[in-house]
Tab-separated table of C-alpha atoms (C1' of nucleotides) in Angstrom:
chain	number	residue	atom	x	y	z
R	9	MET	CA	109.700	98.188	99.525
R	10	PRO	CA	112.396	98.829	101.985
R	11	GLU	CA	113.970	102.224	101.504
R	12	LEU	CA	116.627	103.868	103.653
R	13	PRO	CA	114.492	104.188	106.835
R	14	GLU	CA	113.322	100.581	106.641
R	15	VAL	CA	116.809	99.186	105.997
R	16	GLU	CA	118.269	101.375	108.747
R	17	THR	CA	115.592	100.151	111.176
R	18	ILE	CA	116.363	96.567	110.222
R	19	ARG	CA	120.082	97.217	110.707
R	20	ARG	CA	119.596	98.734	114.145
R	21	GLU	CA	117.265	96.008	115.346
R	22	LEU	CA	119.291	93.178	113.837
R	23	ALA	CA	122.612	94.346	115.253
R	24	PRO	CA	122.135	93.249	118.890
R	25	SER	CA	121.044	89.742	117.908
R	26	LEU	CA	123.623	89.163	115.161
R	27	THR	CA	126.812	90.893	116.231
R	28	GLY	CA	129.409	88.400	117.440
R	29	ARG	CA	127.559	85.335	116.223
R	30	LYS	CA	129.287	82.718	114.135
R	31	ILE	CA	127.779	81.490	110.876
R	32	LEU	CA	127.513	77.709	111.065
R	33	GLY	CA	126.040	77.125	107.625
R	34	ALA	CA	123.407	78.142	105.122
R	35	ARG	CA	120.318	76.586	103.586
R	36	ILE	CA	119.617	77.896	100.118
R	37	SER	CA	116.134	77.088	98.839
R	38	ARG	CA	116.306	79.463	95.865
R	39	PRO	CA	119.769	79.776	94.314
R	40	ASP	CA	118.578	82.721	92.143
R	41	ILE	CA	118.774	84.832	95.279
R	42	VAL	CA	122.551	84.460	95.357
R	43	GLY	CA	123.874	87.411	93.370
R	44	TRP	CA	127.543	86.577	94.042
R	45	PRO	CA	129.381	84.271	93.676
R	46	ARG	CA	127.691	83.323	90.392
R	47	SER	CA	128.221	79.958	88.756
R	48	GLY	CA	130.577	80.228	85.800
R	49	GLU	CA	131.363	83.900	86.352
R	50	CYS	CA	134.140	83.714	88.887
R	51	GLY	CA	135.840	80.436	88.170
R	52	VAL	CA	133.303	78.616	90.261
R	53	ARG	CA	131.197	75.746	89.041
R	54	ASN	CA	128.655	75.645	91.839
R	55	ALA	CA	128.073	79.075	93.330
R	56	GLU	CA	125.732	77.717	95.945
R	57	CYS	CA	128.398	75.417	97.416
R	58	GLU	CA	130.971	78.157	97.112
R	59	LEU	CA	128.831	80.556	99.125
R	60	LYS	CA	128.297	77.957	101.827
R	61	ARG	CA	131.990	77.105	101.886
R	62	LEU	CA	133.109	80.730	102.128
R	63	ILE	CA	130.597	81.805	104.712
R	64	THR	CA	130.733	78.888	107.116
R	65	GLY	CA	132.879	79.669	110.124
R	66	GLN	CA	132.801	83.414	109.580
R	67	ARG	CA	131.784	85.620	112.466
R	68	ILE	CA	129.486	88.625	112.130
R	69	ARG	CA	131.466	91.633	113.333
R	70	GLN	CA	129.341	94.597	112.394
R	71	LEU	CA	126.204	95.649	110.547
R	72	GLU	CA	126.387	98.582	108.190
R	73	ARG	CA	124.137	100.189	105.630
R	74	ARG	CA	124.687	102.127	102.420
R	75	GLY	CA	121.571	103.378	100.685
R	76	LYS	CA	119.212	100.422	100.615
R	77	TYR	CA	122.024	97.875	100.968
R	78	LEU	CA	122.522	96.107	104.274
R	79	ILE	CA	126.123	95.031	104.802
R	80	LEU	CA	127.272	92.407	107.283
R	81	ARG	CA	130.978	92.693	107.944
R	82	LEU	CA	132.402	89.229	108.582
R	83	SER	CA	135.749	87.840	109.673
R	84	ARG	CA	137.311	84.486	110.348
R	85	GLY	CA	140.343	84.525	112.578
R	86	ASP	CA	142.865	86.826	110.930
R	87	SER	CA	141.832	86.067	107.344
R	88	PRO	CA	140.730	89.082	105.295
R	89	GLY	CA	137.189	90.160	106.038
R	90	ARG	CA	134.353	89.453	103.677
R	91	LEU	CA	131.111	91.311	103.310
R	92	LEU	CA	127.673	89.775	103.115
R	93	VAL	CA	125.676	92.346	101.160
R	94	ILE	CA	121.895	92.077	101.178
R	95	HIS	CA	119.391	93.981	99.049
R	96	LEU	CA	115.701	93.466	99.824
R	97	ARG	CA	114.335	95.037	96.616
R	98	LEU	CA	110.528	95.102	96.657
R	99	SER	CA	109.460	92.374	99.019
R	100	GLY	CA	112.476	91.071	100.906
R	101	GLN	CA	112.329	90.590	104.643
R	102	LEU	CA	114.880	89.539	107.254
R	103	LEU	CA	113.798	87.687	110.358
R	104	VAL	CA	115.701	86.270	113.298
R	105	VAL	CA	114.152	83.038	114.525
R	106	PRO	CA	115.162	80.107	116.711
R	107	THR	CA	116.982	77.613	114.501
R	108	SER	CA	114.392	75.004	115.444
R	109	THR	CA	111.725	77.007	113.580
R	110	GLY	CA	110.399	75.144	110.555
R	111	LYS	CA	110.670	76.481	107.037
R	112	LEU	CA	108.706	79.702	106.697
R	113	ARG	CA	106.493	80.766	103.821
R	114	PHE	CA	108.628	82.303	101.042
R	115	GLU	CA	111.819	81.436	102.883
R	116	ARG	CA	114.650	81.578	100.330
R	117	ILE	CA	117.849	81.463	102.365
R	118	ARG	CA	118.532	80.651	105.984
R	119	PHE	CA	121.818	81.409	107.706
R	120	LEU	CA	122.349	79.113	110.656
R	121	LEU	CA	124.047	80.939	113.504
R	122	SER	CA	125.611	80.132	116.831
R	123	GLY	CA	123.340	80.479	119.829
R	124	ARG	CA	120.557	78.450	118.172
R	125	ARG	CA	119.378	81.409	116.139
R	126	SER	CA	118.946	81.768	112.405
R	127	LEU	CA	118.730	84.699	110.037
R	128	VAL	CA	116.015	84.020	107.474
R	129	PHE	CA	115.714	85.834	104.161
R	130	ILE	CA	112.066	85.871	103.086
R	131	GLU	CA	111.491	87.038	99.515
R	132	PRO	CA	108.156	86.237	97.811
R	133	ARG	CA	109.095	87.908	94.524
R	134	VAL	CA	112.625	86.536	94.306
R	135	LEU	CA	113.984	89.922	93.249
R	136	GLY	CA	116.136	90.484	96.329
R	137	ARG	CA	119.761	89.347	96.383
R	138	VAL	CA	122.570	88.408	98.717
R	139	TYR	CA	126.189	88.828	97.703
R	140	LEU	CA	129.280	87.472	99.427
R	141	VAL	CA	132.196	89.641	98.366
R	142	GLU	CA	135.625	90.825	99.377
R	143	GLU	CA	135.834	94.417	100.460
R	144	GLY	CA	137.593	96.513	97.835
R	145	ASN	CA	136.915	93.896	95.176
R	146	LEU	CA	133.253	94.311	94.357
R	147	PRO	CA	131.939	92.282	91.409
R	148	PRO	CA	130.242	94.011	88.445
R	149	VAL	CA	126.819	92.980	89.766
R	150	LEU	CA	127.391	95.352	92.687
R	151	LYS	CA	128.231	98.461	90.716
R	152	GLY	CA	124.991	99.915	92.064
R	153	LEU	CA	126.592	99.875	95.502
R	154	GLN	CA	129.790	101.379	94.110
R	155	ASN	CA	127.990	104.265	92.401
R	156	LEU	CA	125.725	105.437	95.201
R	157	GLY	CA	125.313	109.151	95.690
R	158	LEU	CA	125.210	110.897	99.064
R	159	GLU	CA	122.470	109.926	101.437
R	160	PRO	CA	120.077	112.772	102.247
R	161	ILE	CA	120.843	112.283	105.954
R	162	HIS	CA	124.543	112.909	105.280
R	163	PRO	CA	125.829	116.269	106.593
R	164	ARG	CA	127.071	117.314	103.138
R	165	PHE	CA	123.758	116.616	101.423
R	166	ASN	CA	122.424	120.114	100.847
R	167	ALA	CA	120.847	122.274	98.155
R	168	ARG	CA	124.206	122.837	96.471
R	169	TYR	CA	124.952	119.104	96.205
R	170	LEU	CA	121.496	118.395	94.824
R	171	GLN	CA	121.622	121.256	92.354
R	172	ASN	CA	125.039	120.201	91.094
R	173	LYS	CA	123.672	116.748	90.396
R	174	VAL	CA	120.379	117.593	88.711
R	175	GLN	CA	119.843	121.247	87.937
R	176	HIS	CA	121.048	120.958	84.336
R	177	ARG	CA	118.797	118.008	83.624
R	178	SER	CA	115.466	117.940	81.858
R	179	ALA	CA	114.017	114.826	83.489
R	180	ARG	CA	111.171	114.966	85.982
R	181	ILE	CA	112.402	115.640	89.501
R	182	LYS	CA	110.636	112.548	90.804
R	183	ALA	CA	112.519	110.251	88.433
R	184	LEU	CA	115.823	111.807	89.494
R	185	LEU	CA	115.048	111.409	93.192
R	186	LEU	CA	114.700	107.672	92.590
R	187	ASP	CA	118.185	107.547	91.023
R	188	GLN	CA	120.449	105.983	93.658
R	189	GLY	CA	123.475	107.731	92.199
R	190	ILE	CA	121.891	111.059	93.178
R	191	ALA	CA	120.206	110.456	96.537
R	192	ALA	CA	121.093	107.066	97.990
R	193	GLY	CA	118.312	105.265	99.806
R	194	VAL	CA	115.345	107.249	98.481
R	195	GLY	CA	112.488	105.235	96.984
R	196	ASN	CA	108.930	105.801	95.897
R	197	ILE	CA	107.443	106.423	99.335
R	198	TYR	CA	109.916	108.937	100.692
R	199	SER	CA	110.387	110.765	97.393
R	200	ASP	CA	106.641	111.447	97.250
R	201	GLU	CA	106.641	112.540	100.862
R	202	ALA	CA	109.671	114.793	100.440
R	203	LEU	CA	108.174	116.480	97.368
R	204	PHE	CA	105.018	117.141	99.375
R	205	ARG	CA	106.982	118.705	102.224
R	206	ALA	CA	108.886	120.824	99.732
R	207	GLY	CA	105.733	121.874	97.867
R	208	ILE	CA	107.014	120.631	94.515
R	209	ARG	CA	105.011	118.534	92.060
R	210	PRO	CA	106.643	115.263	90.979
R	211	LEU	CA	106.247	116.073	87.282
R	212	ARG	CA	108.323	119.261	87.466
R	213	ARG	CA	111.419	119.265	85.269
R	214	ALA	CA	114.594	119.463	87.359
R	215	ARG	CA	115.954	122.485	85.447
R	216	ARG	CA	112.753	124.480	86.126
R	217	ILE	CA	113.101	124.161	89.877
R	218	THR	CA	114.306	127.313	91.658
R	219	ASN	CA	117.207	127.701	94.088
R	220	GLN	CA	114.771	128.302	96.908
R	221	GLU	CA	112.873	125.138	96.021
R	222	TYR	CA	116.107	123.117	95.963
R	223	GLY	CA	116.784	124.384	99.464
R	224	ARG	CA	113.377	123.173	100.593
R	225	LEU	CA	113.789	119.860	98.779
R	226	ALA	CA	117.164	119.042	100.314
R	227	ARG	CA	115.805	119.802	103.780
R	228	ALA	CA	112.606	117.856	103.086
R	229	LEU	CA	114.514	114.765	101.990
R	230	ARG	CA	116.620	114.879	105.120
R	231	SER	CA	113.699	115.412	107.480
R	232	VAL	CA	111.402	112.844	105.906
R	233	LEU	CA	114.068	110.132	106.057
R	234	GLN	CA	114.913	111.023	109.643
R	235	ASP	CA	111.239	110.896	110.564
R	236	GLY	CA	110.933	107.562	108.748
R	237	ILE	CA	113.791	106.154	110.829
R	238	ARG	CA	112.371	107.631	114.028
R	239	HIS	CA	109.081	105.833	113.380
R	240	MET	CA	110.765	102.596	112.334
R	241	GLY	CA	109.733	102.598	108.698
R	242	THR	CA	106.529	102.284	106.715
R	243	THR	CA	104.399	99.133	106.729
R	244	MET	CA	101.519	99.450	104.254
R	245	ALA	CA	98.375	97.369	104.748
R	246	ASP	CA	99.252	94.947	101.947
R	247	ALA	CA	102.980	95.279	102.270
R	248	ARG	CA	105.678	93.002	103.443
R	249	TYR	CA	108.034	95.293	105.303
R	250	ARG	CA	108.480	93.986	108.809
R	251	ARG	CA	111.116	94.527	111.430
R	252	PRO	CA	113.294	91.507	112.299
R	253	ASP	CA	110.939	90.520	115.133
R	254	ASN	CA	108.001	90.720	112.692
R	255	ARG	CA	106.545	93.918	114.136
R	256	PRO	CA	105.384	96.577	111.643
R	257	GLY	CA	106.795	100.084	111.346
R	258	GLU	CA	104.781	103.157	112.319
R	259	PHE	CA	105.470	105.808	109.721
R	260	GLN	CA	102.463	104.787	107.577
R	261	LYS	CA	100.227	106.756	109.967
R	262	ARG	CA	102.113	109.914	109.081
R	263	LEU	CA	102.105	109.616	105.300
R	264	MET	CA	100.741	112.759	103.658
R	265	VAL	CA	100.433	111.618	100.048
R	266	PHE	CA	101.877	108.162	99.420
R	267	ASP	CA	99.090	105.638	98.839
R	268	ARG	CA	96.525	108.369	99.610
R	269	GLU	CA	95.183	109.182	96.147
R	270	ASP	CA	91.489	110.135	96.164
R	271	SER	CA	91.750	110.962	99.886
R	272	PRO	CA	91.720	114.534	101.212
R	273	CYS	CA	95.027	116.274	101.800
R	274	LYS	CA	95.724	116.399	105.525
R	275	VAL	CA	96.720	120.055	105.189
R	276	CYS	CA	94.171	121.641	102.835
R	277	GLY	CA	91.519	118.990	102.148
R	278	THR	CA	92.116	118.923	98.397
R	279	THR	CA	91.856	115.461	96.868
R	280	ILE	CA	95.275	113.814	96.481
R	281	ARG	CA	95.992	112.910	92.883
R	282	SER	CA	98.339	110.465	91.233
R	283	CYS	CA	100.354	110.473	88.058
R	284	ARG	CA	102.694	108.054	86.385
R	285	ILE	CA	106.386	108.664	85.853
R	286	GLY	CA	108.091	105.927	83.971
R	287	ASN	CA	106.498	102.809	85.262
R	288	ARG	CA	105.830	104.118	88.723
R	289	LYS	CA	103.006	105.868	90.397
R	290	SER	CA	103.502	109.166	92.148
R	291	ARG	CA	101.076	110.984	94.429
R	292	TYR	CA	100.775	114.677	95.161
R	293	CYS	CA	98.443	117.367	96.417
R	294	PRO	CA	97.528	119.680	93.524
R	295	LYS	CA	97.063	122.630	95.870
R	296	CYS	CA	99.998	122.266	98.283
R	297	GLN	CA	102.444	121.376	95.515
R	298	THR	CA	103.165	123.581	92.520
F	14	DC	C1'	125.509	111.134	78.607
F	15	DT	C1'	120.346	111.364	79.057
F	16	DT	C1'	115.769	109.857	78.849
F	17	DG	C1'	112.049	106.771	78.685
F	18	DT	C1'	110.545	101.926	78.346
F	19	DG	C1'	110.539	97.114	79.230
F	20	DT	C1'	111.859	93.202	82.105
F	21	DC	C1'	113.013	90.418	86.018
F	22	DC	C1'	109.569	87.274	89.418
F	23	DT	C1'	105.649	86.190	92.104
F	24	DG	C1'	101.603	87.109	94.924
F	25	DT	C1'	97.474	89.511	95.623
F	26	DA	C1'	93.417	92.288	94.819
F	27	DG	C1'	89.694	93.342	92.144
F	28	DG	C1'	86.619	92.772	88.060
F	29	DC	C1'	83.548	89.773	85.721
X	8	DT	C1'	84.303	79.922	93.223
X	9	DG	C1'	87.288	80.569	89.329
X	10	DC	C1'	89.685	82.850	85.849
X	11	DC	C1'	91.971	86.838	84.158
X	12	DT	C1'	94.323	91.201	84.389
X	13	DA	C1'	96.715	94.895	86.512
X	14	DC	C1'	99.752	96.240	89.788
X	15	DA	C1'	103.416	96.298	93.575
X	16	DG	C1'	107.984	99.773	97.803
X	17	DG	C1'	113.675	98.468	92.966
X	18	DA	C1'	117.186	98.210	89.763
X	19	DC	C1'	119.080	97.507	85.468
X	20	DA	C1'	119.569	96.678	80.327
X	21	DC	C1'	118.602	98.730	76.320
X	22	DA	C1'	117.139	101.761	72.413
X	23	DA	C1'	116.655	106.257	70.617
DNA sequence: CTTGTGTCCTGTAGGC
DNA sequence: TGCCTACAGGACACAA
């Protein structure tokens, strides 16, 4: 669920309540959520205990984000800093609650913090992960983080960058936009929205897209992600994305195509259609997009 | 290297 | 009401 605008909103709203706090311990209800350390894979017998041991006493210095990864920079005294890397995948949610709060529905991990607050990782589908790693020594399970492409909100993300990455390729443009090594942080919602803004159908082959269209697409990706951040992310009716204080985002009101199949296009009134690319649904306006 | 497909895991919505 | 199936914002392994 959470794409770049959602994770960035979470980062911004989490920062004031987490920065400077000390981690006093962790409660792990679902060990599958721990992506690193893994039992048996790093000379550790019990990864769960190892995570608790390594994290306890660390202080949260800074919150960062790369693509859809949220990164908590930790330190303990003058020992080398560790990173707590969190990926929310489809249904993950991070909430800050008073430590006295009882166990929440779908609560998988709780980090107990100083100041009687806790950071709770809610994850109904158990696909999300947390990783405790050393900076500059990322485990193989985090190669996705290592291989991220430029973010569309980065100053150097432009038509030339995008064309270099995909223009020679025969795959559908939509599938390539979901590739994190090409455009970090873009997911199903914002790729559909960007293609609408650029007037390009999701099924178009990357090599058939013109220079002018790549210009529009690069700008559309940038603007749609910036707008998503400005409106604090997209909370669909049945969806789980929530900000850390449990409030919803507001970008859903502005969606032009995502989750709007069979509804009229807000620009021309044509019925929004959907198609399938790989295993994922894509929506587009057959008149506004060519 | 590229592309398309299946899988992970669980909850929920909708059909019958 | 109850059972069953299809589907869900992501990422990765794998086969061709």
